[in-house]
Short mmCIF file of C-alpha atoms in Angstrom, two decimals:
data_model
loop_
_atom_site.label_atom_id
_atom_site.label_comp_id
_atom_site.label_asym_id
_atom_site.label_seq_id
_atom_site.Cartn_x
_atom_site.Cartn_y
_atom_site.Cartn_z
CA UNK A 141 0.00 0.00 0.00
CA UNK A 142 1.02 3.45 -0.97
CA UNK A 143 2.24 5.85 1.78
CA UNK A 144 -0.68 8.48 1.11
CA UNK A 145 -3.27 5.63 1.43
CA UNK A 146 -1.53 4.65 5.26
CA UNK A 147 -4.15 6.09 8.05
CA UNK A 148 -3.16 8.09 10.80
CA UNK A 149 -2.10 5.81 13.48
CA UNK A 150 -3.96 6.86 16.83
CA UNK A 151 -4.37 4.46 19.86
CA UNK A 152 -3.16 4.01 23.17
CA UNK A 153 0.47 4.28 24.63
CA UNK A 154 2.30 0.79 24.48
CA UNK A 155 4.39 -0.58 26.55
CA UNK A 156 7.37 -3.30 25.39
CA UNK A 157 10.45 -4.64 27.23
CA UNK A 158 14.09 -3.31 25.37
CA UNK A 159 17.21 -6.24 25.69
CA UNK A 160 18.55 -4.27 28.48
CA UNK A 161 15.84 -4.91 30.39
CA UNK A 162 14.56 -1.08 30.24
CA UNK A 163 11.11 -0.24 29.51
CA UNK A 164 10.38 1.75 26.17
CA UNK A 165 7.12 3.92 25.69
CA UNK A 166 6.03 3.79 22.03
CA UNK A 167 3.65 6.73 21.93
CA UNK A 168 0.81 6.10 19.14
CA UNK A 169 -0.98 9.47 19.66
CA UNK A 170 1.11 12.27 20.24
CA UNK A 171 -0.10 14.96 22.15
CA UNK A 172 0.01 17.62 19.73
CA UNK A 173 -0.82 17.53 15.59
CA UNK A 174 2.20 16.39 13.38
CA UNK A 175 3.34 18.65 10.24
CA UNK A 176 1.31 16.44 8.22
CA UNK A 177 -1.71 15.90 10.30
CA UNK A 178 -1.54 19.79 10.21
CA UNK A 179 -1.22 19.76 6.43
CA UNK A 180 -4.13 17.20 5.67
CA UNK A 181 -6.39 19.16 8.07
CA UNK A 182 -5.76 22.59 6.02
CA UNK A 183 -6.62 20.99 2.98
CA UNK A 184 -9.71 21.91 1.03
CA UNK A 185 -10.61 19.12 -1.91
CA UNK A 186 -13.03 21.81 -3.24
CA UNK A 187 -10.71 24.65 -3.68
CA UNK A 188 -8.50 21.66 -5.92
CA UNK A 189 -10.53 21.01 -8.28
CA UNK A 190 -10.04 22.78 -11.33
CA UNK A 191 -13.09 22.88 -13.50
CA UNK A 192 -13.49 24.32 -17.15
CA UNK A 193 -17.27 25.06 -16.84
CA UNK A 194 -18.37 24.52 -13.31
CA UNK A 195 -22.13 23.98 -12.34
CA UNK A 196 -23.99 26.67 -10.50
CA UNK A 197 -26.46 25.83 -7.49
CA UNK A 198 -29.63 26.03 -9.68
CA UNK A 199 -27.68 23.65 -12.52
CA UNK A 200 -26.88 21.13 -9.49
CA UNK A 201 -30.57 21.14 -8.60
CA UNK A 202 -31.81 20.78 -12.13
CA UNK A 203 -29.49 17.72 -12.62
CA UNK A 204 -30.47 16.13 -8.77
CA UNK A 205 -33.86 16.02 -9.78
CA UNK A 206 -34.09 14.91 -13.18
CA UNK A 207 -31.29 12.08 -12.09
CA UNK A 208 -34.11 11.26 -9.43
CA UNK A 209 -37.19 11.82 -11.66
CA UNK A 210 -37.54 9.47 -14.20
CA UNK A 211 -39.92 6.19 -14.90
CA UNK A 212 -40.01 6.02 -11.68
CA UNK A 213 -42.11 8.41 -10.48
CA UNK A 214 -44.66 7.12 -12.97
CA UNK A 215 -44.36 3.31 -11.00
CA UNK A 216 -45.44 5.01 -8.02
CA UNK A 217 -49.02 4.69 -7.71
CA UNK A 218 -48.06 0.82 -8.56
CA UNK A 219 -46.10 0.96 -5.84
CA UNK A 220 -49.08 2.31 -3.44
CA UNK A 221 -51.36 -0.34 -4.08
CA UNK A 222 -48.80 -2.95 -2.85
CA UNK A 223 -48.35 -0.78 -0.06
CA UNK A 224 -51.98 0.78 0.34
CA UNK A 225 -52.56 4.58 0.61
CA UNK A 226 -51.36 5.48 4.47
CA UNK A 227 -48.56 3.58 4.17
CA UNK A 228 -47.66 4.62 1.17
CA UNK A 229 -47.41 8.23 2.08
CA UNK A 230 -45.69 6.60 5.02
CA UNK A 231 -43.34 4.59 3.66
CA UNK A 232 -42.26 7.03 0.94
CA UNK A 233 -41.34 9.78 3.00
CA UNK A 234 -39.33 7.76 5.21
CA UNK A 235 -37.29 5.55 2.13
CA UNK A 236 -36.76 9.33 0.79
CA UNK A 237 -35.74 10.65 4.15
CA UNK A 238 -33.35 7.70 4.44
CA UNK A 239 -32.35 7.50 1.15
CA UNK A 240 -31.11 11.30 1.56
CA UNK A 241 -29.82 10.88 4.85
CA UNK A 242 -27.22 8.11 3.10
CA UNK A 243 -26.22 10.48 -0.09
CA UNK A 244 -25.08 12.86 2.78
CA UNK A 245 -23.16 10.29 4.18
CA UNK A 246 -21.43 9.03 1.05
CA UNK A 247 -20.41 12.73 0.48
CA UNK A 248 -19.17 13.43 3.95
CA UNK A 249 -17.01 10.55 3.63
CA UNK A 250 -16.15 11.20 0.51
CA UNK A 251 -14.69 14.38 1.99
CA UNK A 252 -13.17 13.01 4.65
CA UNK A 253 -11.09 10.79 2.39
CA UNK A 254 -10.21 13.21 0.02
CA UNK A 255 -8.82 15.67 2.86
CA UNK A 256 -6.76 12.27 4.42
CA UNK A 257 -5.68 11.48 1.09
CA UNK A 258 -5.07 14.67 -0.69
CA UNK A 259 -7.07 14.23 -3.75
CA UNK A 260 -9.64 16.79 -4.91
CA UNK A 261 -12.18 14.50 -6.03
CA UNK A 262 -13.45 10.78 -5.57
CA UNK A 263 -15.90 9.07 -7.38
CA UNK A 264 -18.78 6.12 -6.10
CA UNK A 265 -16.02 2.89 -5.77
CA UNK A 266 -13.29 5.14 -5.40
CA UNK A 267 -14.75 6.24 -1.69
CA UNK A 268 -15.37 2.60 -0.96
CA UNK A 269 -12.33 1.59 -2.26
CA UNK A 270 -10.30 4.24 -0.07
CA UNK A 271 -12.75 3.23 2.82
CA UNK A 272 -11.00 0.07 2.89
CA UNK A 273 -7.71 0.94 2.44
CA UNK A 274 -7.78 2.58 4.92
CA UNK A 275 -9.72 0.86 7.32
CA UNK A 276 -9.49 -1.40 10.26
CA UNK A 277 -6.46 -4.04 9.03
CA UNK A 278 -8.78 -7.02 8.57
CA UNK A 279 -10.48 -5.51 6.04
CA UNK A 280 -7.77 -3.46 3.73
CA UNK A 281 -7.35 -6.93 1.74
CA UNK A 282 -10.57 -6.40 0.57
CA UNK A 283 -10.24 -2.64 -1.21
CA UNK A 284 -9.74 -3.83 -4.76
CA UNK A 285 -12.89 -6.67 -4.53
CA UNK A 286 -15.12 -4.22 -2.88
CA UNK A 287 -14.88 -1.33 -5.10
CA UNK A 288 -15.45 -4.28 -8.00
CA UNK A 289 -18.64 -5.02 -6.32
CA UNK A 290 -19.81 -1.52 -6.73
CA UNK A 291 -19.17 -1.43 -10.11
CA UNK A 292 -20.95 -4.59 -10.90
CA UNK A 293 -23.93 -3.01 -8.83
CA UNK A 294 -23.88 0.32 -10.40
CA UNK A 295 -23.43 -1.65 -14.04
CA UNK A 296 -26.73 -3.87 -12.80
CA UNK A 297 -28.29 -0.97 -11.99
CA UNK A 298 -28.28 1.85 -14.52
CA UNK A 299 -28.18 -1.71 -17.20
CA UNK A 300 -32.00 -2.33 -15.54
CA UNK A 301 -32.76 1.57 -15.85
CA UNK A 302 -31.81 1.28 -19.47
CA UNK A 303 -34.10 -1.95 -19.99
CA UNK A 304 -36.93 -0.27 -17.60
CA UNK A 305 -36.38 2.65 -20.31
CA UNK A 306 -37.00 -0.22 -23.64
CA UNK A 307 -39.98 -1.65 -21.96
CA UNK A 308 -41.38 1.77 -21.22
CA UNK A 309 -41.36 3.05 -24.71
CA UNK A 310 -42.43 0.10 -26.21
CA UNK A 311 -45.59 -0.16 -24.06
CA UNK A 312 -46.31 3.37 -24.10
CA UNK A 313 -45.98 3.54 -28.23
CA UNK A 314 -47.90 0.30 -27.97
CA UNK A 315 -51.01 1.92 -25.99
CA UNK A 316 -50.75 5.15 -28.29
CA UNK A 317 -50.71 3.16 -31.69
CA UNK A 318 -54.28 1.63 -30.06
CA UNK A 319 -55.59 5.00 -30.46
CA UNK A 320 -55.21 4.77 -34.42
CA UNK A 321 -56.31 1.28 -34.29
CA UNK A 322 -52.52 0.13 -35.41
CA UNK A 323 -52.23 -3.27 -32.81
CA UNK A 324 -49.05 -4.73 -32.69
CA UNK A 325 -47.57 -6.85 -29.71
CA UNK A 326 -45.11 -5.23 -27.19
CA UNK A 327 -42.22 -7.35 -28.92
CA UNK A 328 -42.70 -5.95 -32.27
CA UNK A 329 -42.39 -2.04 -30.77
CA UNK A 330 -39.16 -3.30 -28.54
CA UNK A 331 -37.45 -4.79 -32.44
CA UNK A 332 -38.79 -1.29 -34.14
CA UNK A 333 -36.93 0.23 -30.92
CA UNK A 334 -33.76 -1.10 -31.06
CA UNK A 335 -32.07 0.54 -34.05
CA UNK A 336 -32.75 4.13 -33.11
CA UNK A 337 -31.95 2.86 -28.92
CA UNK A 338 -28.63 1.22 -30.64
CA UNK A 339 -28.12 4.92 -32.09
CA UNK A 340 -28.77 6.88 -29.19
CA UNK A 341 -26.11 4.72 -27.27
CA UNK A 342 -22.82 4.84 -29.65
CA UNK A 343 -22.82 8.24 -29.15
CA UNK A 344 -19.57 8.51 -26.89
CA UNK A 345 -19.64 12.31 -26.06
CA UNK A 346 -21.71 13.76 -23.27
CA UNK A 347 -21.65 17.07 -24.97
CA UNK A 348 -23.65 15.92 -27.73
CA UNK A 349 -26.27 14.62 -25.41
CA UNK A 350 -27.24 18.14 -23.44
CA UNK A 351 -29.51 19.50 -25.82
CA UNK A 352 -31.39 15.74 -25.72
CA UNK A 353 -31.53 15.99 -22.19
CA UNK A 354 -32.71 19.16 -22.34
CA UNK A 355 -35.41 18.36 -24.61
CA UNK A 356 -36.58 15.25 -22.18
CA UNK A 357 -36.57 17.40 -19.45
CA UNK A 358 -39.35 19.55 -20.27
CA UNK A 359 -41.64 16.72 -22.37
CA UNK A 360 -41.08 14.97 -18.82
CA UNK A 361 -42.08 18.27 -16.93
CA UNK A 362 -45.13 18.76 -19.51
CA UNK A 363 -46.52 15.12 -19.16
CA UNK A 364 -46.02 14.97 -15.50
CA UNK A 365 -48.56 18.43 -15.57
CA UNK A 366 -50.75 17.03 -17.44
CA UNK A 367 -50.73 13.37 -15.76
CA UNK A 368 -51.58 15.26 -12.32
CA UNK A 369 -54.86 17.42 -14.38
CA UNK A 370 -55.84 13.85 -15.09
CA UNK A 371 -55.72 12.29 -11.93
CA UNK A 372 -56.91 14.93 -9.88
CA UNK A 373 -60.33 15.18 -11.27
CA UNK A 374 -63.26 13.18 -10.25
CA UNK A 375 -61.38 11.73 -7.06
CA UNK A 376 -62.97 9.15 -4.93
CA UNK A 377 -63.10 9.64 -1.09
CA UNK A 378 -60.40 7.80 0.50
CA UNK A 379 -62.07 4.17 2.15
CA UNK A 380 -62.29 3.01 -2.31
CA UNK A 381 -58.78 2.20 -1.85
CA UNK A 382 -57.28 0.20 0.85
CA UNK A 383 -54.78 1.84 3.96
CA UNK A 384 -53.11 -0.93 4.20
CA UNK A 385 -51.82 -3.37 1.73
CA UNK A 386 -50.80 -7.05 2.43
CA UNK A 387 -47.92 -8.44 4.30
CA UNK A 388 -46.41 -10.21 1.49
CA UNK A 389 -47.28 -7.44 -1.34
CA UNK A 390 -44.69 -4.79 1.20
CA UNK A 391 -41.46 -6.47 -1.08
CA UNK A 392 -42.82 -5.33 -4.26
CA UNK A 393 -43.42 -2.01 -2.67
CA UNK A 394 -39.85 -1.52 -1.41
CA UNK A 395 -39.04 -2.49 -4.66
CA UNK A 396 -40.93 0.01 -6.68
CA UNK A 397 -39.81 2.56 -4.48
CA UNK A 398 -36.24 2.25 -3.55
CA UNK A 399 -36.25 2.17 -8.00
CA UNK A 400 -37.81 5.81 -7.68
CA UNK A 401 -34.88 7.13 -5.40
CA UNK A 402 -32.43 6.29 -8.23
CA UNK A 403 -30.42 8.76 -7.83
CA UNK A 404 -27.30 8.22 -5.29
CA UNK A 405 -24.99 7.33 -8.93
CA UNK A 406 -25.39 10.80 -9.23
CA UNK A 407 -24.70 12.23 -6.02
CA UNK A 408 -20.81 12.62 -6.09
CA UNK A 409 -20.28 13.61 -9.95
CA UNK A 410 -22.76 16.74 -8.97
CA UNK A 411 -20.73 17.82 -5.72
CA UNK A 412 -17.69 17.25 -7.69
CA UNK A 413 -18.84 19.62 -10.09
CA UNK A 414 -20.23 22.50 -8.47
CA UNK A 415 -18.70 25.72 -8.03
CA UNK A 416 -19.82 26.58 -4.85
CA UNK A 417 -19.48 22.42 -3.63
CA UNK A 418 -20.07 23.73 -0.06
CA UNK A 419 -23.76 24.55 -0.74
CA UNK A 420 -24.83 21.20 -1.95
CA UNK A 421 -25.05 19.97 1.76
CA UNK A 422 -26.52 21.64 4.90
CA UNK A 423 -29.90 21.77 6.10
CA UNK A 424 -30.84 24.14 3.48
CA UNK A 425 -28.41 22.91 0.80
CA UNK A 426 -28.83 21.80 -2.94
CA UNK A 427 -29.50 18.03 -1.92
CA UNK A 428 -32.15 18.49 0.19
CA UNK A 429 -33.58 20.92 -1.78
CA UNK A 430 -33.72 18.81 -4.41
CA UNK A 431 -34.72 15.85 -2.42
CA UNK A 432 -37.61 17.36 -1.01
CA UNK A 433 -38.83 18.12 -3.81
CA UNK A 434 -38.47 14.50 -5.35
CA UNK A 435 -39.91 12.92 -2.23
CA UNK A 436 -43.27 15.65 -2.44
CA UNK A 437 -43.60 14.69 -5.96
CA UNK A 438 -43.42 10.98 -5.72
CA UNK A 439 -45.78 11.16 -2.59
CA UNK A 440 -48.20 13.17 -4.25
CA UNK A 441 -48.44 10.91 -7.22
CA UNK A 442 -48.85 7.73 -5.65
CA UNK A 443 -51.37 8.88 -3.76
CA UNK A 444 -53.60 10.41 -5.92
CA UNK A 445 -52.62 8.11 -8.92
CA UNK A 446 -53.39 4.60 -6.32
CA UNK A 447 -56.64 6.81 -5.25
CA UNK A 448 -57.78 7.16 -8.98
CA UNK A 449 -57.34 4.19 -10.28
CA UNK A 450 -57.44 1.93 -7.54
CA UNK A 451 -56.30 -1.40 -7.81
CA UNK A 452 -56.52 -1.06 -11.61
CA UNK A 453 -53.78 1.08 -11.88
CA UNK A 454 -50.53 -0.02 -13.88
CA UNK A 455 -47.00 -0.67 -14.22
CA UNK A 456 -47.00 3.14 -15.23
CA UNK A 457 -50.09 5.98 -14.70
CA UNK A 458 -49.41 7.22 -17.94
CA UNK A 459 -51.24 3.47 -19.45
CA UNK A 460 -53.98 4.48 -17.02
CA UNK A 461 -55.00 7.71 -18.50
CA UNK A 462 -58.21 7.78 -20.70
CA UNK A 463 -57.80 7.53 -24.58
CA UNK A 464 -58.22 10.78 -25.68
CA UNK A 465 -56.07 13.49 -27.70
CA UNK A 466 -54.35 15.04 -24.60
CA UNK A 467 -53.81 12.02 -22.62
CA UNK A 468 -52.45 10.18 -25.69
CA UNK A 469 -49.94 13.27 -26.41
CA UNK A 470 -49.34 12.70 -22.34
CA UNK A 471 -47.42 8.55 -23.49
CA UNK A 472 -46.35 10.12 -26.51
CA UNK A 473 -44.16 12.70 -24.30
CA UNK A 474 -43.15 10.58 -21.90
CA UNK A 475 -41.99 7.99 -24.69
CA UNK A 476 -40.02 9.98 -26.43
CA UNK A 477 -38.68 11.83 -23.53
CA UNK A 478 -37.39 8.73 -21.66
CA UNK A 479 -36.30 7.61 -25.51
CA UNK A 480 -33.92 10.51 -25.20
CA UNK A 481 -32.39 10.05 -21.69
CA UNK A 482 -31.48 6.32 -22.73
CA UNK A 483 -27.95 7.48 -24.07
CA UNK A 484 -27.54 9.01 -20.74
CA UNK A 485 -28.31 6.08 -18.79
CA UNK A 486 -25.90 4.24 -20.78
CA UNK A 487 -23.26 6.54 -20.68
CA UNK A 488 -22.70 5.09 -16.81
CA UNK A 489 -22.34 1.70 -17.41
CA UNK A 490 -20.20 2.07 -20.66
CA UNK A 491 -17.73 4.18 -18.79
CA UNK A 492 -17.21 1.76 -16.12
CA UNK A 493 -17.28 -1.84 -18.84
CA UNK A 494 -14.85 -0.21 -21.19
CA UNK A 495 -12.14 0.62 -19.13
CA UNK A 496 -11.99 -3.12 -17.98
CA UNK A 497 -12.55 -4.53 -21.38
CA UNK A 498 -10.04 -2.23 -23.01
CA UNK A 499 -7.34 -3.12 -20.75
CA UNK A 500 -7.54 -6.91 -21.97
CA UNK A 501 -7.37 -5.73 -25.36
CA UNK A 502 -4.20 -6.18 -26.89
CA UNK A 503 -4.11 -5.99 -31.01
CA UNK A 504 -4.70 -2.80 -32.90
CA UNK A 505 -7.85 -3.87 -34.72
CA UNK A 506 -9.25 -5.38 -31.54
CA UNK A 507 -8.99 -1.56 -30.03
CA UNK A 508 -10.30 0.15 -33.16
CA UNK A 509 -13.71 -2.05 -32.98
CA UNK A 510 -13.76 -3.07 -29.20
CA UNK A 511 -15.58 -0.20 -28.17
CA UNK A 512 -18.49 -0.14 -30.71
CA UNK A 513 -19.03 -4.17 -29.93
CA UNK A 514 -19.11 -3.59 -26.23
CA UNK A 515 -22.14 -1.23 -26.56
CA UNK A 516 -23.92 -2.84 -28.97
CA UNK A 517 -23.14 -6.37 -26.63
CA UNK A 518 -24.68 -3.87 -23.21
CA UNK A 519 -27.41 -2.23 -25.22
CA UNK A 520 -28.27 -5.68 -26.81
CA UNK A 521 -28.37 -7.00 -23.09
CA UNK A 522 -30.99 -4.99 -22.20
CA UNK A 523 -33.10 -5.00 -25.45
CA UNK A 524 -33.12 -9.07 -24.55
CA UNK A 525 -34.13 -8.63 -21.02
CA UNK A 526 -36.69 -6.31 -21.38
CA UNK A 527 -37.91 -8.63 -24.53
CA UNK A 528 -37.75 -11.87 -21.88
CA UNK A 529 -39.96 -9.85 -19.21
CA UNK A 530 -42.13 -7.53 -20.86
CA UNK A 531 -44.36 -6.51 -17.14
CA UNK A 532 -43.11 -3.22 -16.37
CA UNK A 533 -44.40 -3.28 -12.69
CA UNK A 534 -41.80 -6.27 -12.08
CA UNK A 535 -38.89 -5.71 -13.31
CA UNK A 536 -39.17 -1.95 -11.87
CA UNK A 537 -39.52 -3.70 -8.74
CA UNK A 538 -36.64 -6.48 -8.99
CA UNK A 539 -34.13 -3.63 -9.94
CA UNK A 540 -34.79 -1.59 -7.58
CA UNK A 541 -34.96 -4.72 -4.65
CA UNK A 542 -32.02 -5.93 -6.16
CA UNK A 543 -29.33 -3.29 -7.24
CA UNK A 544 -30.76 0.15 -5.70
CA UNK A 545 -31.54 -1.35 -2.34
CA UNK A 546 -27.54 -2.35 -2.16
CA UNK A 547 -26.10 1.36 -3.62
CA UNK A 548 -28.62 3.54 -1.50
CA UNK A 549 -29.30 1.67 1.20
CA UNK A 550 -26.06 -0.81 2.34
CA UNK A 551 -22.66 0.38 1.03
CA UNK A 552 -23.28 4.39 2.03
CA UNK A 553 -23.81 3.24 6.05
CA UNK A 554 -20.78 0.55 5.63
CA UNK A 555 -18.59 3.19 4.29
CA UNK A 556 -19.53 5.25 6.77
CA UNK A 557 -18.57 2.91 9.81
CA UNK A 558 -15.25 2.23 8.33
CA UNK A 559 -14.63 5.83 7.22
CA UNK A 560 -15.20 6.72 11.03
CA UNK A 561 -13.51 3.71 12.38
CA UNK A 562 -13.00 3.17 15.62
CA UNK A 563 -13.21 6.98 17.28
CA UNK A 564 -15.56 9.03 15.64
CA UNK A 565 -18.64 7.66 15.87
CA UNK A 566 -20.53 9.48 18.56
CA UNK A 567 -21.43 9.21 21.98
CA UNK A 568 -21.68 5.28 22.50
CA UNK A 569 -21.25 5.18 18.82
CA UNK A 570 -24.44 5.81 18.24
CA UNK A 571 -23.85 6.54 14.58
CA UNK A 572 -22.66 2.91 14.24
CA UNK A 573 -25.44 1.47 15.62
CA UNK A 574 -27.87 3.91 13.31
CA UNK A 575 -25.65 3.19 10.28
CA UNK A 576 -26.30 -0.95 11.48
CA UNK A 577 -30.13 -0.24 11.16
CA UNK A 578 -29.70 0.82 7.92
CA UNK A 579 -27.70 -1.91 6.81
CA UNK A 580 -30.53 -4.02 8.56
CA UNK A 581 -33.10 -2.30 6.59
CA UNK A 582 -31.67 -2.45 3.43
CA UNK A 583 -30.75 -6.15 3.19
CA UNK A 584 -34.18 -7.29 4.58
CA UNK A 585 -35.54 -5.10 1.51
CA UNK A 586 -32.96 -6.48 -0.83
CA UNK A 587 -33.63 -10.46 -0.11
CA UNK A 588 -37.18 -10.42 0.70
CA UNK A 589 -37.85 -7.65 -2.72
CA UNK A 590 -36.01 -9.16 -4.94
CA UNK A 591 -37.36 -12.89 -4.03
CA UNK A 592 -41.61 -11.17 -4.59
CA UNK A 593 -39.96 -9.16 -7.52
CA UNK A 594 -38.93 -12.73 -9.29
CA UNK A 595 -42.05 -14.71 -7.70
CA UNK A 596 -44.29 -11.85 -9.15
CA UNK A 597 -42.03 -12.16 -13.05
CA UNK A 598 -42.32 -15.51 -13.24
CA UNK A 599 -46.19 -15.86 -12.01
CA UNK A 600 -47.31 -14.11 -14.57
CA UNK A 601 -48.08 -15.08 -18.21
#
């Protein structure tokens, strides 16, 4: 291990017996700061970073909430009825209070191991990788095979976001084309999809994707207006729809909703980004700003989506939505605006396969075409998977159990501990033991949401 990746050694004073019989004091924690103690405390990973076009506080915001608002919140009245409508409102606001309350820990460590290790920026695995490192002993061995696991989670994850994204177009083209009496099966619209998806994801600069993302930003904002002038009209009182759901339906629900909160991938490139980084946390900061604001909006549309519709509502509101002009320009919107973010979403995983696959790559040619193959391989990947399970509701759900559960709910709180390992975690280390609950929380949503998620896929026709 590298010198700048050795932690500062504090513990008791030792004592040891010298050969002349003369006891030695090896002093572990010196009473005052050493030189570099004093150096790593002065420095500030922010003021570091040198950025060529830095994001302002309202550009943070705008890219927290439309990494958090996606199909998503249009699963959330799905998610209600396998939750039922008081403990949905419940539920949601706590997962999104949680589910902030960890992004705040994975940047505060984050910090913390920038300062220790002098670097200005860290991303995701980095930070758990570092976490390690630097750790208690036992677990240093296990730097490289951790931060490996967090790559295969975050490739899982924004891999089922991009076949979440296939299935969503498909069946939302699928219900429009009804309207001018054109019926074709879900399969046919996912093999009509796949040239222009395959398109959309060889494009290798993020530069030329702004403008898309713009443009799927407000057809999101727009259908998401008129989704809520739909559902808030004609409302039923409250006892049509049930309070509480079913024991066994609460996986699915977990499910559906830690999907929703998908945005903790996101949390460090923003901060890392920002021009005034110091805003983005705080009680009044960027990220709660922004979370707020996510957690209002998915609360307010699973409740009044789940009280609309009931326990007919689907996989998405926008298939619930009467056929009619507006609310057919509503899934045309919302298709083509989540057909636009798909090169996004598989910007992530690409930038994390390539690297790997490149480095095994040894002949000219096999450079010159490797990277085109290995996105048509990942974006073929998902066009299969969505094709194998074409129920939107589940395989929201089994993502989300399976891969968002373990980013946003287990590896921020396990950082965390070892970040703060053993001395700084509170009074009776009460952060430890809250960090443990987490963990607790998480995994019991992770096994018992993804086993429903995969009982509910493969129970259905």
């Amino acid at each position: 291990m590298s010198d700048e990746k050795q932690p500062l050694l504090t513990g008791p004073s030792i004592l040891i017996d010298n050969p002349d019989n003369q006891v030695v004091e090896l002093v572990t924690s010196p009473t005052g700061p050493t030189k570099d103690e004093k150096i790593k405390k002065e420095y500030n990973p922010a003021s570091e970073r040198y950025l060529e076009h830095p994001t302002s506080n309202f550009d943070t915001l705008i890219h927290l909430l439309k990494g958090n608002i996606g199909t998503g919140i249009l699963a959330m009245p799905d998610a209600f009825k396998n939750a039922g409508l008081f403990l949905g409102v419940f539920g949601t606001l706590c997962m999104g209070a949680i589910c902030t309350h960890c992004m705040h820990m994975l940047v505060l460590c984050s910090h913390e191991l920038c300062v220790r290790n002098q670097r200005p920026a860290m991303s995701f695995a980095e930070v758990v990788e570092d976490a390690f490192a630097m750790g208690p002993i036992p677990l240093r061995k296990y730097a490289k095979n951790i931060r490996n696991i967090v790559n295969v989670f975050l490739v899982i994850t924004q891999l089922g976001f991009c076949c979440v994204y296939f299935l969503f177009v498909a069946t939302n083209l699928q219900d429009t084309m009804h309207f001018f009496h054109i019926n074709m099966g879900v399969h046919s619209y996912l093999a009509l999809l796949f040239p222009p998806m395959l398109a959309l994801g060889m494009v290798k600069n993020l530069k030329y994707l702004t403008p898309v993302s713009l443009i799927a930003a407000i057809m999101t904002a727009w259908g998401l207006v008129i989704t809520f002038y739909y559902i808030l009209q004609d409302l039923p009182h409250t006892s049509t729809v049930r309070a509480f759901a079913s024991w066994h339906q609460l996986p699915l629900y977990f499910g559906t909703a830690i999907y929703a909160f998908e945005g903790i991938g996101v949390v460090l490139p923003l901060e890392n980004n920002m021009k005034t980084p110091q805003d983005f946390g705080g009680w009044t900061g960027v990220l709660n700003t922004g979370m707020v604001i996510v957690a209002a909006l998915y609360t307010a549309i699973g409740f009044f989506g789940y009280l609309k519709y009931g326990n007919h509502v689907l996989g998405s509101i926008t298939l619930n939505l009467p056929n009619e002009p507006l609310a057919q320009s509503v899934r045309a919107m919302m298709a083509i605006a989540i057909f636009l973010s798909y090169g996004l979403q598989f910007y992530v995983p690409m930038n994390i396969v390539w690297p790997f696959v490149k480095s095994k790559l040894t002949s000219e040619k096999a450079l010159a075409y490797g990277e085109a193959i290995t996105r048509f391989i990942l974006i073929s990947l998902t066009f299969i998977a969505a094709a194998l399970i074409p129920n939107l509701s589940g395989i929201i759900s089994l993502v989300g159990a399976f891969s968002s559960s373990a980013l946003a709910l287990i590896f921020p709180p396990i950082i965390d501990i070892i970040t703060f390992w053993p001395d700084r975690l509170g009074k009776y280390d009460w952060k430890m033991w809250k960090d443990v609950a987490i963990i607790i929380f998480g995994i019991t949503g992770f096994v018992f949401g993804t086993y429903a998620s995969i009982g509910n896929i493969l129970s259905l026709p």
